[in-house]
Amino acid sequence: MKTLIVVSHPTLDQSQTQQFLKASAATLADATWHHLDTSMPFDASKEQALVRAADRIIFQFPLYWYAAPASLYQWLDEVWVRSVVYDARGGLLTGKSLGLVVNLGQPARGYQVGGAEGVSLSELFSPFAALARKTGLRMLAPLVIDQFSYQDEATHQKLLVAYQQYLTLAHPAKLSEQADWWLDQLADLADLGDQAELVGQTLATRQETLMHLQETINELKEGEED
Amino acid sequence: MKTLIVVSHPTLDQSQTQQFLKASAATLADATWHHLDTSMPFDASKEQALVRAADRIIFQFPLYWYAAPASLYQWLDEVWVRSVVYDARGGLLTGKSLGLVVNLGQPARGYQVGGAEGVSLSELFSPFAALARKTGLRMLAPLVIDQFSYQDEATHQKLLVAYQQYLTLAHPAKLSEQADWWLDQLADLADLGDQAELVGQTLATRQETLMHLQETINELKEGEED
């Protein structure tokens, strides 16, 4: 799967979060890092070609005043023109998927009724959901990163994994795809030798057991519904 | 009341709606028309002075991809900086009011569950509501203009009135303030002579009757609640 990471950030070099994400994506052959603020003025047909070549499009940005920075809107207004997006033969975007990777300066728990922000992220992201609906994009649940600089090393490691999975898996929230991803990672670590093979086999066995259990649960559930 | 009309539109001259609104605001001494796209790059302190001088701030824009055009976000990011907005002595915006004047290319009725757009304007505008909440602005219900160029002359006249009231009344949705606005308009038309005076008196009498009726209804309602 080819992924286009559309990054909107006016001061990218100063963002720890974005530098971490950039390094995390750098090892992925099929992920293209595309920073909007340094690609202006936009060449619409060149930008459209980038979108056309991708299977997944990521809008990646810090939340400024409850929305994305200006460059994302400018890019959408100039590049996602109707004549291209609504193509008679199926549209530029139909069948692709859209992900949001959003970092917050405030704690994520503040974004709910009664929270410090008083509004949910789902409400704030509704313009992107409407855009996806209109253009035939399948939307993924957002990957939200809050207060990156306060997070410890273990949390950063988990973020690296979650981000790479978000960029590459058809359904990043599915446990079975996540497990397969780990198996692939281990298979790649050939230089670790016997130990990696052993860990890999154990994981594969556990994954198989997990799938069997899930099937059993599904059968039981079907029984309940009869 | 001093009103700052913050207009975000990349092709203002080509917009019939915006030209109509501009002409409608031109007769109001206390309304300042401020077009963002021709004020870039922004001089932050100059822009902040404009905001500081206003009692009401209007965000006026066409809905592009379910959000405002880029210039509004750029202005917010560069001008509404935290050190100014969250002033220790009360903040730049506390006590002011915020209005949205939004024009749509699609019919407004499409913006609801089951409608062509599948999402409400209230959801789409939630970032602005969150911004108002955070900065101590009182938010007005948006003034929405859909498909201006398909509207007839009578609808345009009504829009002119609604827009002028939106820019100048403390509570544009209140019938009593709207009635007072009409009386003020008639008082200004001194050159119409006796006829204007007669219409004015009739309106004033009706307005008085209306207020009495409303008081009676309120009293009845209070009785119900006992």
GROMACS .gro file of C-alpha atoms in nm, chain B residues 8-215:
model
  208
  234SER     CA    1  -1.189   3.537   0.415
  235HIS     CA    2  -1.229   3.486   0.041
  236PRO     CA    3  -0.953   3.426  -0.216
  237THR     CA    4  -1.155   3.563  -0.511
  238LEU     CA    5  -1.368   3.832  -0.352
  239ASP     CA    6  -1.431   4.033  -0.670
  240GLN     CA    7  -1.592   3.733  -0.837
  241SER     CA    8  -1.831   3.665  -0.551
  242GLN     CA    9  -2.179   3.811  -0.602
  243THR     CA   10  -2.266   3.729  -0.240
  244GLN     CA   11  -1.966   3.913  -0.098
  245GLN     CA   12  -2.018   4.215  -0.322
  246PHE     CA   13  -2.378   4.233  -0.205
  247LEU     CA   14  -2.273   4.207   0.161
  248LYS     CA   15  -2.002   4.469   0.110
  249ALA     CA   16  -2.257   4.713  -0.033
  250SER     CA   17  -2.499   4.630   0.252
  251ALA     CA   18  -2.235   4.708   0.516
  252ALA     CA   19  -2.106   5.022   0.345
  253THR     CA   20  -2.379   5.246   0.490
  254LEU     CA   21  -2.298   5.143   0.849
  255ALA     CA   22  -2.062   5.394   1.009
  256ASP     CA   23  -1.945   5.155   1.282
  257ALA     CA   24  -1.878   4.850   1.067
  258THR     CA   25  -1.526   4.793   0.932
  259TRP     CA   26  -1.484   4.570   0.627
  260HIS     CA   27  -1.152   4.383   0.655
  261HIS     CA   28  -1.054   4.152   0.369
  262LEU     CA   29  -0.786   3.908   0.485
  263ASP     CA   30  -0.663   3.780   0.149
  264THR     CA   31  -0.553   4.130   0.045
  265SER     CA   32  -0.404   4.211   0.389
  266MET     CA   33  -0.131   3.945   0.380
  267PRO     CA   34   0.134   3.915   0.504
  268PHE     CA   35  -0.028   4.013   0.833
  269ASP     CA   36   0.113   4.273   1.067
  270ALA     CA   37   0.010   4.098   1.388
  271SER     CA   38   0.004   4.404   1.614
  272LYS     CA   39  -0.194   4.605   1.359
  273GLU     CA   40  -0.444   4.321   1.323
  274GLN     CA   41  -0.470   4.287   1.700
  275ALA     CA   42  -0.547   4.659   1.726
  276LEU     CA   43  -0.838   4.612   1.484
  277VAL     CA   44  -0.973   4.329   1.699
  278ARG     CA   45  -0.919   4.526   2.019
  279ALA     CA   46  -1.120   4.822   1.884
  280ALA     CA   47  -1.422   4.605   1.796
  281ASP     CA   48  -1.713   4.498   2.014
  282ARG     CA   49  -1.829   4.238   1.764
  283ILE     CA   50  -1.614   4.026   1.537
  284ILE     CA   51  -1.764   3.861   1.230
  285PHE     CA   52  -1.598   3.570   1.050
  286GLN     CA   53  -1.739   3.593   0.699
  287PHE     CA   54  -1.653   3.328   0.441
  288PRO     CA   55  -1.778   3.081   0.181
  289LEU     CA   56  -1.778   2.717   0.296
  290TYR     CA   57  -1.498   2.538   0.107
  291TRP     CA   58  -1.466   2.166   0.182
  292TYR     CA   59  -1.675   2.212   0.498
  293ALA     CA   60  -1.440   2.473   0.646
  294ALA     CA   61  -1.329   2.834   0.592
  295PRO     CA   62  -1.074   2.930   0.326
  296ALA     CA   63  -0.708   2.919   0.433
  297SER     CA   64  -0.668   3.291   0.502
  298LEU     CA   65  -0.896   3.279   0.809
  299TYR     CA   66  -0.686   3.002   0.967
  300GLN     CA   67  -0.366   3.183   0.884
  301TRP     CA   68  -0.498   3.501   1.043
  302LEU     CA   69  -0.608   3.314   1.356
  303ASP     CA   70  -0.273   3.134   1.384
  304GLU     CA   71  -0.068   3.451   1.345
  305VAL     CA   72  -0.287   3.711   1.516
  306TRP     CA   73  -0.476   3.530   1.791
  307VAL     CA   74  -0.163   3.432   1.978
  308ARG     CA   75  -0.200   3.306   2.330
  309SER     CA   76  -0.006   3.587   2.497
  310VAL     CA   77  -0.255   3.836   2.358
  311VAL     CA   78  -0.576   3.636   2.371
  312TYR     CA   79  -0.517   3.518   2.727
  313ASP     CA   80  -0.422   3.849   2.875
  314ALA     CA   81  -0.366   3.851   3.251
  315ARG     CA   82  -0.587   4.159   3.282
  316GLY     CA   83  -0.884   3.998   3.109
  317GLY     CA   84  -0.787   3.895   2.760
  318LEU     CA   85  -0.821   4.062   2.422
  319LEU     CA   86  -1.163   3.915   2.350
  320THR     CA   87  -1.349   3.882   2.679
  321GLY     CA   88  -1.692   4.046   2.661
  322LYS     CA   89  -1.696   4.080   2.283
  323SER     CA   90  -1.926   3.878   2.059
  324LEU     CA   91  -1.852   3.655   1.759
  325GLY     CA   92  -2.075   3.610   1.457
  326LEU     CA   93  -2.038   3.380   1.155
  327VAL     CA   94  -2.168   3.486   0.814
  328VAL     CA   95  -2.130   3.186   0.588
  329ASN     CA   96  -2.241   3.139   0.230
  330LEU     CA   97  -2.303   2.798   0.082
  331GLY     CA   98  -2.296   2.677  -0.277
  332GLN     CA   99  -2.533   2.395  -0.181
  333PRO     CA  100  -2.883   2.423  -0.028
  334ALA     CA  101  -2.874   2.467   0.353
  335ARG     CA  102  -3.128   2.184   0.396
  336GLY     CA  103  -2.862   1.935   0.282
  337TYR     CA  104  -2.670   1.993   0.605
  338GLN     CA  105  -2.844   1.744   0.836
  339VAL     CA  106  -2.850   1.372   0.904
  340GLY     CA  107  -2.993   1.205   0.597
  341GLY     CA  108  -2.936   1.519   0.390
  342ALA     CA  109  -2.707   1.543   0.089
  343GLU     CA  110  -2.414   1.653   0.309
  344GLY     CA  111  -2.498   1.424   0.603
  345VAL     CA  112  -2.364   1.663   0.867
  346SER     CA  113  -2.507   1.972   1.038
  347LEU     CA  114  -2.359   2.318   1.008
  348SER     CA  115  -2.345   2.327   1.390
  349GLU     CA  116  -2.108   2.029   1.384
  350LEU     CA  117  -1.897   2.182   1.108
  351PHE     CA  118  -1.877   2.511   1.299
  352SER     CA  119  -1.783   2.343   1.628
  353PRO     CA  120  -1.418   2.461   1.599
  354PHE     CA  121  -1.542   2.822   1.601
  355ALA     CA  122  -1.774   2.755   1.894
  356ALA     CA  123  -1.481   2.602   2.086
  357LEU     CA  124  -1.267   2.904   2.001
  358ALA     CA  125  -1.538   3.141   2.129
  359ARG     CA  126  -1.577   2.939   2.448
  360LYS     CA  127  -1.203   2.937   2.510
  361THR     CA  128  -1.152   3.308   2.458
  362GLY     CA  129  -1.461   3.442   2.636
  363LEU     CA  130  -1.647   3.551   2.321
  364ARG     CA  131  -2.026   3.535   2.319
  365MET     CA  132  -2.122   3.348   2.004
  366LEU     CA  133  -2.423   3.440   1.791
  367ALA     CA  134  -2.623   3.189   1.590
  368PRO     CA  135  -2.465   3.193   1.241
  369LEU     CA  136  -2.616   3.388   0.953
  370VAL     CA  137  -2.624   3.137   0.669
  371ILE     CA  138  -2.674   3.237   0.306
  372ASP     CA  139  -2.733   2.955   0.063
  373GLN     CA  140  -2.728   2.977  -0.314
  374PHE     CA  141  -2.741   3.357  -0.327
  375SER     CA  142  -2.743   3.375  -0.706
  376TYR     CA  143  -3.062   3.166  -0.725
  377GLN     CA  144  -3.248   3.392  -0.479
  378ASP     CA  145  -3.507   3.647  -0.596
  379GLU     CA  146  -3.501   4.020  -0.529
  380ALA     CA  147  -3.731   3.999  -0.225
  381THR     CA  148  -3.504   3.742  -0.061
  382HIS     CA  149  -3.206   3.965  -0.126
  383GLN     CA  150  -3.385   4.256   0.042
  384LYS     CA  151  -3.454   4.039   0.347
  385LEU     CA  152  -3.089   3.937   0.354
  386LEU     CA  153  -2.979   4.301   0.351
  387VAL     CA  154  -3.195   4.368   0.658
  388ALA     CA  155  -3.087   4.048   0.837
  389TYR     CA  156  -2.721   4.124   0.765
  390GLN     CA  157  -2.737   4.486   0.887
  391GLN     CA  158  -2.914   4.370   1.202
  392TYR     CA  159  -2.655   4.094   1.251
  393LEU     CA  160  -2.376   4.350   1.236
  394THR     CA  161  -2.537   4.603   1.471
  395LEU     CA  162  -2.785   4.451   1.721
  396ALA     CA  163  -2.673   4.316   2.057
  397HIS     CA  164  -2.906   4.018   2.010
  398PRO     CA  165  -2.993   3.994   1.638
  399ALA     CA  166  -3.236   3.705   1.696
  400LYS     CA  167  -3.455   3.905   1.940
  401LEU     CA  168  -3.780   4.032   1.789
  402SER     CA  169  -3.789   4.339   2.013
  403GLU     CA  170  -3.442   4.451   1.896
  404GLN     CA  171  -3.543   4.391   1.535
  405ALA     CA  172  -3.855   4.607   1.582
  406ASP     CA  173  -3.652   4.888   1.738
  407TRP     CA  174  -3.415   4.865   1.442
  408TRP     CA  175  -3.707   4.925   1.202
  409LEU     CA  176  -3.821   5.224   1.405
  410ASP     CA  177  -3.470   5.369   1.388
  411GLN     CA  178  -3.464   5.319   1.013
  412LEU     CA  179  -3.793   5.505   0.972
  413ALA     CA  180  -3.682   5.787   1.201
  414ASP     CA  181  -3.383   5.833   0.970
  415LEU     CA  182  -3.604   5.867   0.666
  416ALA     CA  183  -3.700   6.224   0.755
  417ASP     CA  184  -3.728   6.324   0.391
  418LEU     CA  185  -4.023   6.091   0.339
  419GLY     CA  186  -4.220   6.333   0.554
  420ASP     CA  187  -4.566   6.267   0.691
  421GLN     CA  188  -4.601   5.923   0.542
  422ALA     CA  189  -4.290   5.792   0.720
  423GLU     CA  190  -4.407   5.945   1.045
  424LEU     CA  191  -4.744   5.772   1.014
  425VAL     CA  192  -4.589   5.433   0.937
  426GLY     CA  193  -4.347   5.489   1.226
  427GLN     CA  194  -4.628   5.565   1.470
  428THR     CA  195  -4.826   5.261   1.358
  429LEU     CA  196  -4.521   5.039   1.401
  430ALA     CA  197  -4.446   5.187   1.743
  431THR     CA  198  -4.806   5.123   1.857
  432ARG     CA  199  -4.798   4.765   1.728
  433GLN     CA  200  -4.462   4.710   1.890
  434GLU     CA  201  -4.607   4.831   2.221
  435THR     CA  202  -4.906   4.597   2.184
  436LEU     CA  203  -4.668   4.313   2.105
  437MET     CA  204  -4.464   4.381   2.418
  438HIS     CA  205  -4.780   4.383   2.633
  439LEU     CA  206  -4.890   4.054   2.483
  440GLN     CA  207  -4.547   3.905   2.546
  441GLU     CA  208  -4.557   4.018   2.910
   0.00000   0.00000   0.00000
